[in-house]
Amino acid sequence: MTALTDTPSFLATRRGKLTLALLCTVAFLDFVDGSIVNVALPTIQRELGMSVPTLQWVTSGYLLTYGGLLLLGGRLADLLGRRRILIAGTVVIGLSSAFGGLADDSGLLIGARLAQGIGAALMLPAALSILTTSFREGSDRHTAVGIWGGAAGLASAAGVFLGGVITEGPGWRWVFYVNTPVCVLVLATVPLLIPNDQRNEVRRGFDVLGTVLATSGLMTLVYGLVKAPEFGWDDARTLGLLAIAATLLVGFVVNERVTADPLVPLSIFGIRGLAAANLTHLVIAAGMMSMFFFVTLYMQTVLGYREFEAGLAYLPVSLTIGAAAGVATKFFARTGTRVFTVVGSLLCGLGVLLLSQMSTDGSYLTDLLPGMLVMSVGAGAVFVANTTAANAGVPADQAGLAAALLNTGQQLGGALGLAVLTAVATSHTNAQLAAGHAPVEAMNAGFGRALFVGGVIGVVAAILGLRTVNARGDKGRSAGQTSETVAV
């Protein structure tokens, strides 16, 4: 056991503030890449002549490699050095973004998106583990993680806004080009602010089998979820992919129990509340992330918004998420994080339920803005609170892995939610068409049914949030902890 000491506040220094700004820039870059192309998809489809099944891989390709490789990225950061892996991931994203902007056919564009996902899977866990190990336990870390969580939630909404503005301005290729100068800035700044952490000794060799099983299992699972709405949930191909994924992941767990140096030491799940925080993150992502997909489709296909108008509609969402995250962080010392996880999840669910009532002759002020604002307040609170809770009590040598687990849950939740809710929307739309409703009415009804289910999922996340750690920022204690921390 090591007693917490009154060490000087790193966050209060100029270097500490700049370090936090750099790491939040990394988070923003990685999360914004998941949504910034959404509004640009119709334009990309027209210019490159892509079919709808091929077009979905512009979005799904990023999700596939990002979600599938996060565990590997987190463990590499812990073993080989977080700064080294952060730099490697930044180089990959910078180069792949440049190639994505230059793409003149679907193959190169999808390849660039796959590579972007690889870069993000390296960058994100490295950056979050640098954050949790750079700022001391207590108010400094809670503030830093809170700002990080706010940046992550903000990026998801800002990506849609920026995508619309850029697509109708300089053009869809700049959705990719803008990443490259940001990556150059990060690469120039990292050596100045982030110390070169020592490479940890790999005692008996790297867990090659565990790496293969985890990566192939997660990628097969994401691929199966992404393709399920196209194949059908009862199709042999869908069932086969999900069965293969389950077999690989079960094999991974068995391997981790017996190998000397596991990719994911199962003891990490002994950290109180970690599993609950990861599961809550997965479920809230399943309900909330799909909202952006269906609301964007509603604005463009039902209300007839242009790309710029659809993007601009998300500006209040971005601002509200950022403000809510900042406010929530200030109350953690007094209330702990759990109340914000639970109430934030409920507000997310309520906001999405309000959005499910949108009509074919609706307007932005009456059908969209109220639900979007309620959802945004909840999103800002739950993302920052749950990220803080998930990192409470994690030892420094497993910080990268903990970060990877949390973000893997978010990516899997997004993939699962989109797959399930797309199936719900398609099924209800087809039923409405069979009943003789007009195509626009049927499509809108499908969107509404999917959003209703997404709202219910938010309520489920609130129930799961009751099991998370009630982390506080007062004198380095979390609720229920003493003034000592135990290295697991």
mmCIF file of C-alpha atoms in Angstrom, residues 1-7 136-138 475-477 482-487:
data_model
loop_
_atom_site.group_PDB
_atom_site.id
_atom_site.type_symbol
_atom_site.label_atom_id
_atom_site.label_comp_id
_atom_site.label_asym_id
_atom_site.label_seq_id
_atom_site.Cartn_x
_atom_site.Cartn_y
_atom_site.Cartn_z
ATOM 1 C CA MET A 1 0.000 0.000 0.000
ATOM 2 C CA THR A 2 1.185 3.510 -0.768
ATOM 3 C CA ALA A 3 -0.169 6.526 1.024
ATOM 4 C CA LEU A 4 -1.324 9.464 -1.042
ATOM 5 C CA THR A 5 0.853 12.537 -0.504
ATOM 6 C CA ASP A 6 0.173 16.228 -0.987
ATOM 7 C CA THR A 7 2.193 16.530 -4.182
ATOM 8 C CA ARG A 136 -2.347 12.855 -9.513
ATOM 9 C CA GLU A 137 -5.210 11.019 -7.821
ATOM 10 C CA GLY A 138 -7.944 13.311 -6.609
ATOM 11 C CA LYS A 475 -8.376 14.662 -1.405
ATOM 12 C CA GLY A 476 -7.852 11.816 -3.820
ATOM 13 C CA ARG A 477 -10.580 9.621 -2.381
ATOM 14 C CA THR A 482 -9.657 5.033 2.336
ATOM 15 C CA SER A 483 -6.739 7.451 1.959
ATOM 16 C CA GLU A 484 -4.648 4.602 0.612
ATOM 17 C CA THR A 485 -4.646 2.951 -2.763
ATOM 18 C CA VAL A 486 -3.857 -0.659 -3.389
ATOM 19 C CA ALA A 487 -1.802 -1.710 -6.386
#
